[in-house]
Amino acid sequence: DLCTREVHSVELRGPDVHPFLMLAGSAMSSVLTLDELMEAMSEFKMQPRAACGEIVAMAMERAKSIEVPPQLLLAQVCFLPPKEVKVKADAQPAAKKPKTSKTGVVGSLRLRHIMLKTQDATPRPGASGLSAGMAAAKAKVSRTRQEAEDVLRKILKDLRQNLKNASKAPRTVNDLIVFEGKKFNELCRVHSDCPTSQKGGAMCGDLGWMSAEDLGQLGGTFKEKVDPLKP
């Protein structure tokens, strides 16, 4: 018998129409349906590592009943919108505006975070005072990276569920930050290994204003991960 290869092509029309591309091994379809894959991807928009981690965790749980567990492969590619060169004026001024350079490009960002240390984490040589403080927190940790990512995905779900339960949806970015602040503080104090988690009020988990140079000094791909973030 001759087999005919079936090929389909789709023209990608940018992030507004096609925000991401999912590449899955054939074994993935044996344990999860297409609808389940898409639902998990939609749960973690523009967060490929979180989305793939959630799907693989679901697939591994399903595969436990299979005598010979399949090899599960999954990757997601997210398409980012073009970078805006100038900061547009907002009709309602933000409580705390991003600091800009003379050219109008955003020169620094204010970040809050929840950091989980893992057993394979090592202090980076020449770390700055800020990152060195983070590295020193809870030096002896038995948590694996996979376990940490499971916790972080649960935190993201809790924050989104908190927003869904709101009696009145936040209308502006400032409203959203204020509304999510209480839940973020609660989760940050419980889970974060960073010393900033012990700060009070809106300073909980706060890294302060960070320039592009500051982000670069944190090493790895930290700056690249921060660039596409939106409030």
PDB file of C-alpha atoms in Angstrom, residues 15-204:
ATOM      1  CA  PRO A  15       0.479  38.152  17.138  1.00  0.00           C
ATOM      2  CA  ASP A  16      -3.017  39.644  16.992  1.00  0.00           C
ATOM      3  CA  VAL A  17      -4.347  36.755  14.883  1.00  0.00           C
ATOM      4  CA  HIS A  18      -1.817  34.004  15.631  1.00  0.00           C
ATOM      5  CA  PRO A  19      -0.237  34.762  19.039  1.00  0.00           C
ATOM      6  CA  PHE A  20       1.633  31.469  19.265  1.00  0.00           C
ATOM      7  CA  LEU A  21       2.677  28.268  17.509  1.00  0.00           C
ATOM      8  CA  MET A  22       2.505  24.930  19.324  1.00  0.00           C
ATOM      9  CA  LEU A  23       4.718  22.002  18.336  1.00  0.00           C
ATOM     10  CA  ALA A  24       3.750  18.678  19.913  1.00  0.00           C
ATOM     11  CA  GLY A  25       5.059  15.153  19.471  1.00  0.00           C
ATOM     12  CA  SER A  26       2.593  12.587  18.139  1.00  0.00           C
ATOM     13  CA  ALA A  27       2.562  10.787  21.517  1.00  0.00           C
ATOM     14  CA  MET A  28       0.979  13.873  23.119  1.00  0.00           C
ATOM     15  CA  SER A  29      -2.266  13.271  21.210  1.00  0.00           C
ATOM     16  CA  SER A  30      -2.509   9.781  22.720  1.00  0.00           C
ATOM     17  CA  VAL A  31      -3.029  11.177  26.223  1.00  0.00           C
ATOM     18  CA  LEU A  32      -4.550  14.658  25.702  1.00  0.00           C
ATOM     19  CA  THR A  33      -7.160  16.001  23.312  1.00  0.00           C
ATOM     20  CA  LEU A  34      -6.630  19.073  21.145  1.00  0.00           C
ATOM     21  CA  ASP A  35      -9.189  20.970  23.231  1.00  0.00           C
ATOM     22  CA  GLU A  36      -7.248  20.188  26.422  1.00  0.00           C
ATOM     23  CA  LEU A  37      -4.021  21.376  24.821  1.00  0.00           C
ATOM     24  CA  MET A  38      -5.590  24.639  23.683  1.00  0.00           C
ATOM     25  CA  GLU A  39      -7.278  25.253  27.044  1.00  0.00           C
ATOM     26  CA  ALA A  40      -3.958  24.909  28.872  1.00  0.00           C
ATOM     27  CA  MET A  41      -2.210  27.169  26.359  1.00  0.00           C
ATOM     28  CA  SER A  42      -4.933  29.791  26.805  1.00  0.00           C
ATOM     29  CA  GLU A  43      -4.557  29.610  30.591  1.00  0.00           C
ATOM     30  CA  PHE A  44      -0.938  30.784  30.326  1.00  0.00           C
ATOM     31  CA  LYS A  45      -0.970  33.344  27.503  1.00  0.00           C
ATOM     32  CA  MET A  46       2.483  34.492  26.386  1.00  0.00           C
ATOM     33  CA  GLN A  47       4.063  32.244  29.031  1.00  0.00           C
ATOM     34  CA  PRO A  48       5.442  29.337  26.979  1.00  0.00           C
ATOM     35  CA  ARG A  49       7.393  27.651  29.772  1.00  0.00           C
ATOM     36  CA  ALA A  50       4.416  27.723  32.122  1.00  0.00           C
ATOM     37  CA  ALA A  51       2.038  26.522  29.393  1.00  0.00           C
ATOM     38  CA  CYS A  52       4.281  23.659  28.300  1.00  0.00           C
ATOM     39  CA  GLY A  53       4.995  22.692  31.910  1.00  0.00           C
ATOM     40  CA  GLU A  54       1.279  22.529  32.702  1.00  0.00           C
ATOM     41  CA  ILE A  55       0.518  20.401  29.642  1.00  0.00           C
ATOM     42  CA  VAL A  56       3.407  17.994  30.212  1.00  0.00           C
ATOM     43  CA  ALA A  57       2.381  17.609  33.879  1.00  0.00           C
ATOM     44  CA  MET A  58      -1.180  16.762  32.773  1.00  0.00           C
ATOM     45  CA  ALA A  59       0.096  14.327  30.148  1.00  0.00           C
ATOM     46  CA  MET A  60       2.449  12.582  32.596  1.00  0.00           C
ATOM     47  CA  GLU A  61      -0.426  12.107  35.036  1.00  0.00           C
ATOM     48  CA  ARG A  62      -2.553  10.526  32.289  1.00  0.00           C
ATOM     49  CA  ALA A  63       0.346   8.381  31.053  1.00  0.00           C
ATOM     50  CA  LYS A  64       0.748   6.684  34.453  1.00  0.00           C
ATOM     51  CA  SER A  65      -1.875   4.118  33.439  1.00  0.00           C
ATOM     52  CA  ILE A  66       0.036   3.207  30.255  1.00  0.00           C
ATOM     53  CA  GLU A  67       2.330   0.181  30.584  1.00  0.00           C
ATOM     54  CA  VAL A  68       5.065   1.807  28.500  1.00  0.00           C
ATOM     55  CA  PRO A  69       4.793   5.584  29.048  1.00  0.00           C
ATOM     56  CA  PRO A  70       5.269   7.524  25.781  1.00  0.00           C
ATOM     57  CA  GLN A  71       7.985  10.115  25.291  1.00  0.00           C
ATOM     58  CA  LEU A  72       6.267  13.478  25.597  1.00  0.00           C
ATOM     59  CA  LEU A  73       7.626  16.385  23.562  1.00  0.00           C
ATOM     60  CA  LEU A  74       6.136  19.865  23.442  1.00  0.00           C
ATOM     61  CA  ALA A  75       7.300  23.363  22.518  1.00  0.00           C
ATOM     62  CA  GLN A  76       5.553  26.700  22.147  1.00  0.00           C
ATOM     63  CA  VAL A  77       6.721  29.706  20.155  1.00  0.00           C
ATOM     64  CA  CYS A  78       5.124  33.055  21.052  1.00  0.00           C
ATOM     65  CA  PHE A  79       5.069  35.935  18.595  1.00  0.00           C
ATOM     66  CA  LEU A  80       5.692  39.311  20.206  1.00  0.00           C
ATOM     67  CA  PRO A  81       4.217  42.563  18.867  1.00  0.00           C
ATOM     68  CA  PRO A  82       6.627  45.191  17.476  1.00  0.00           C
ATOM     69  CA  LYS A  83       8.308  47.257  20.157  1.00  0.00           C
ATOM     70  CA  GLU A  84       6.910  50.743  20.658  1.00  0.00           C
ATOM     71  CA  VAL A  85       9.616  53.365  20.349  1.00  0.00           C
ATOM     72  CA  LYS A  86       7.714  56.157  22.060  1.00  0.00           C
ATOM     73  CA  VAL A  87       5.572  56.141  25.165  1.00  0.00           C
ATOM     74  CA  LYS A  88       2.036  57.196  24.331  1.00  0.00           C
ATOM     75  CA  ALA A  89       0.366  59.775  26.552  1.00  0.00           C
ATOM     76  CA  ASP A  90      -2.336  58.282  28.752  1.00  0.00           C
ATOM     77  CA  ALA A  91      -5.612  60.120  29.295  1.00  0.00           C
ATOM     78  CA  GLN A  92      -5.445  59.039  32.942  1.00  0.00           C
ATOM     79  CA  PRO A  93      -1.925  59.525  34.322  1.00  0.00           C
ATOM     80  CA  ALA A  94      -0.539  56.444  36.042  1.00  0.00           C
ATOM     81  CA  ALA A  95       0.153  56.671  39.738  1.00  0.00           C
ATOM     82  CA  LYS A  96       3.769  55.752  39.039  1.00  0.00           C
ATOM     83  CA  LYS A  97       4.941  56.282  35.471  1.00  0.00           C
ATOM     84  CA  PRO A  98       7.817  54.366  33.872  1.00  0.00           C
ATOM     85  CA  LYS A  99      10.981  56.440  33.807  1.00  0.00           C
ATOM     86  CA  THR A 100      11.909  57.446  30.267  1.00  0.00           C
ATOM     87  CA  SER A 101      15.037  58.593  28.522  1.00  0.00           C
ATOM     88  CA  LYS A 102      15.381  61.768  26.424  1.00  0.00           C
ATOM     89  CA  THR A 103      14.288  59.835  23.333  1.00  0.00           C
ATOM     90  CA  GLY A 104      11.025  58.765  24.958  1.00  0.00           C
ATOM     91  CA  VAL A 105      12.063  55.114  25.264  1.00  0.00           C
ATOM     92  CA  VAL A 106      11.224  53.493  28.573  1.00  0.00           C
ATOM     93  CA  GLY A 107      14.451  53.690  30.558  1.00  0.00           C
ATOM     94  CA  SER A 108      13.456  51.654  33.611  1.00  0.00           C
ATOM     95  CA  LEU A 109      10.733  49.431  34.974  1.00  0.00           C
ATOM     96  CA  ARG A 110       9.430  48.798  38.457  1.00  0.00           C
ATOM     97  CA  LEU A 111       9.160  45.094  39.203  1.00  0.00           C
ATOM     98  CA  ARG A 112       7.616  42.937  41.916  1.00  0.00           C
ATOM     99  CA  HIS A 113       8.305  39.228  41.967  1.00  0.00           C
ATOM    100  CA  ILE A 114       7.932  35.885  43.715  1.00  0.00           C
ATOM    101  CA  MET A 115      11.177  33.921  43.716  1.00  0.00           C
ATOM    102  CA  LEU A 116      11.546  30.220  44.512  1.00  0.00           C
ATOM    103  CA  LYS A 117      14.995  28.769  45.066  1.00  0.00           C
ATOM    104  CA  THR A 118      15.843  25.262  43.844  1.00  0.00           C
ATOM    105  CA  GLN A 119      18.502  22.775  44.814  1.00  0.00           C
ATOM    106  CA  ASP A 120      20.435  23.350  41.580  1.00  0.00           C
ATOM    107  CA  ALA A 121      20.534  27.150  41.965  1.00  0.00           C
ATOM    108  CA  THR A 122      24.009  28.598  42.498  1.00  0.00           C
ATOM    109  CA  PRO A 123      25.073  32.172  43.314  1.00  0.00           C
ATOM    110  CA  ARG A 124      26.332  34.001  40.243  1.00  0.00           C
ATOM    111  CA  PRO A 125      29.954  35.209  40.443  1.00  0.00           C
ATOM    112  CA  GLY A 126      30.164  38.962  40.872  1.00  0.00           C
ATOM    113  CA  ALA A 127      26.490  39.251  41.776  1.00  0.00           C
ATOM    114  CA  SER A 128      25.244  42.682  42.736  1.00  0.00           C
ATOM    115  CA  GLY A 129      24.070  43.426  46.272  1.00  0.00           C
ATOM    116  CA  LEU A 130      20.440  42.830  45.293  1.00  0.00           C
ATOM    117  CA  SER A 131      20.897  39.484  43.560  1.00  0.00           C
ATOM    118  CA  ALA A 132      23.464  38.354  46.140  1.00  0.00           C
ATOM    119  CA  GLY A 133      20.834  38.908  48.820  1.00  0.00           C
ATOM    120  CA  MET A 134      18.414  36.781  46.849  1.00  0.00           C
ATOM    121  CA  ALA A 135      20.996  34.025  46.437  1.00  0.00           C
ATOM    122  CA  ALA A 136      21.704  33.994  50.170  1.00  0.00           C
ATOM    123  CA  ALA A 137      18.058  33.486  51.106  1.00  0.00           C
ATOM    124  CA  LYS A 138      17.308  29.967  52.253  1.00  0.00           C
ATOM    125  CA  ALA A 139      20.686  28.587  51.157  1.00  0.00           C
ATOM    126  CA  LYS A 140      19.753  24.957  51.887  1.00  0.00           C
ATOM    127  CA  VAL A 141      16.834  24.002  49.644  1.00  0.00           C
ATOM    128  CA  SER A 142      15.672  20.517  48.642  1.00  0.00           C
ATOM    129  CA  ARG A 143      13.064  21.714  46.136  1.00  0.00           C
ATOM    130  CA  THR A 144      13.651  20.632  42.518  1.00  0.00           C
ATOM    131  CA  ARG A 145      13.162  22.976  39.590  1.00  0.00           C
ATOM    132  CA  GLN A 146      10.105  21.011  38.457  1.00  0.00           C
ATOM    133  CA  GLU A 147       8.540  21.310  41.902  1.00  0.00           C
ATOM    134  CA  ALA A 148       9.230  25.058  41.926  1.00  0.00           C
ATOM    135  CA  GLU A 149       7.594  25.505  38.528  1.00  0.00           C
ATOM    136  CA  ASP A 150       4.547  23.535  39.716  1.00  0.00           C
ATOM    137  CA  VAL A 151       4.196  25.978  42.622  1.00  0.00           C
ATOM    138  CA  LEU A 152       4.638  29.036  40.371  1.00  0.00           C
ATOM    139  CA  ARG A 153       1.950  27.822  37.970  1.00  0.00           C
ATOM    140  CA  LYS A 154      -0.400  27.350  40.920  1.00  0.00           C
ATOM    141  CA  ILE A 155       0.373  30.926  42.015  1.00  0.00           C
ATOM    142  CA  LEU A 156      -0.465  32.245  38.542  1.00  0.00           C
ATOM    143  CA  LYS A 157      -3.744  30.311  38.587  1.00  0.00           C
ATOM    144  CA  ASP A 158      -4.618  31.712  42.018  1.00  0.00           C
ATOM    145  CA  LEU A 159      -4.014  35.282  40.818  1.00  0.00           C
ATOM    146  CA  ARG A 160      -6.155  34.762  37.718  1.00  0.00           C
ATOM    147  CA  GLN A 161      -8.940  33.115  39.700  1.00  0.00           C
ATOM    148  CA  ASN A 162      -8.860  36.025  42.134  1.00  0.00           C
ATOM    149  CA  LEU A 163      -9.394  38.392  39.205  1.00  0.00           C
ATOM    150  CA  LYS A 164     -12.260  36.270  37.828  1.00  0.00           C
ATOM    151  CA  ASN A 165     -13.968  36.387  41.221  1.00  0.00           C
ATOM    152  CA  ALA A 166     -13.912  40.187  41.315  1.00  0.00           C
ATOM    153  CA  SER A 167     -17.390  41.687  41.681  1.00  0.00           C
ATOM    154  CA  LYS A 168     -16.270  44.548  39.440  1.00  0.00           C
ATOM    155  CA  ALA A 169     -13.564  44.109  36.822  1.00  0.00           C
ATOM    156  CA  PRO A 170     -10.656  46.606  37.060  1.00  0.00           C
ATOM    157  CA  ARG A 171     -10.978  49.215  34.304  1.00  0.00           C
ATOM    158  CA  THR A 172      -7.433  50.560  34.182  1.00  0.00           C
ATOM    159  CA  VAL A 173      -3.924  49.220  34.732  1.00  0.00           C
ATOM    160  CA  ASN A 174      -3.756  51.081  38.043  1.00  0.00           C
ATOM    161  CA  ASP A 175      -7.054  49.519  39.157  1.00  0.00           C
ATOM    162  CA  LEU A 176      -5.691  46.081  38.263  1.00  0.00           C
ATOM    163  CA  ILE A 177      -2.466  46.608  40.226  1.00  0.00           C
ATOM    164  CA  VAL A 178      -4.351  47.825  43.296  1.00  0.00           C
ATOM    165  CA  PHE A 179      -6.871  44.971  43.118  1.00  0.00           C
ATOM    166  CA  GLU A 180      -4.275  42.219  42.670  1.00  0.00           C
ATOM    167  CA  GLY A 181      -1.945  43.728  45.279  1.00  0.00           C
ATOM    168  CA  LYS A 182      -3.551  42.115  48.324  1.00  0.00           C
ATOM    169  CA  LYS A 183      -3.580  38.610  46.805  1.00  0.00           C
ATOM    170  CA  PHE A 184      -0.048  39.037  45.454  1.00  0.00           C
ATOM    171  CA  ASN A 185       1.230  40.091  48.890  1.00  0.00           C
ATOM    172  CA  GLU A 186      -0.403  37.058  50.483  1.00  0.00           C
ATOM    173  CA  LEU A 187       1.138  34.625  47.974  1.00  0.00           C
ATOM    174  CA  CYS A 188       4.499  36.377  48.037  1.00  0.00           C
ATOM    175  CA  ARG A 189       4.846  36.119  51.821  1.00  0.00           C
ATOM    176  CA  VAL A 190       3.896  32.434  51.796  1.00  0.00           C
ATOM    177  CA  HIS A 191       6.005  31.241  48.866  1.00  0.00           C
ATOM    178  CA  SER A 192       8.815  33.652  47.971  1.00  0.00           C
ATOM    179  CA  ASP A 193      12.393  32.968  49.100  1.00  0.00           C
ATOM    180  CA  CYS A 194      13.470  36.527  48.328  1.00  0.00           C
ATOM    181  CA  PRO A 195      14.058  38.838  51.336  1.00  0.00           C
ATOM    182  CA  THR A 196      11.783  41.393  49.646  1.00  0.00           C
ATOM    183  CA  SER A 197       8.807  39.156  50.520  1.00  0.00           C
ATOM    184  CA  GLN A 198       9.075  40.437  54.107  1.00  0.00           C
ATOM    185  CA  LYS A 199       8.518  44.062  53.122  1.00  0.00           C
ATOM    186  CA  GLY A 200       5.206  45.625  54.073  1.00  0.00           C
ATOM    187  CA  GLY A 201       2.287  46.738  51.915  1.00  0.00           C
ATOM    188  CA  ALA A 202       2.931  47.551  48.268  1.00  0.00           C
ATOM    189  CA  MET A 203       6.672  47.011  48.801  1.00  0.00           C
ATOM    190  CA  CYS A 204       6.213  43.258  49.296  1.00  0.00           C
TER     191      CYS A 204
END
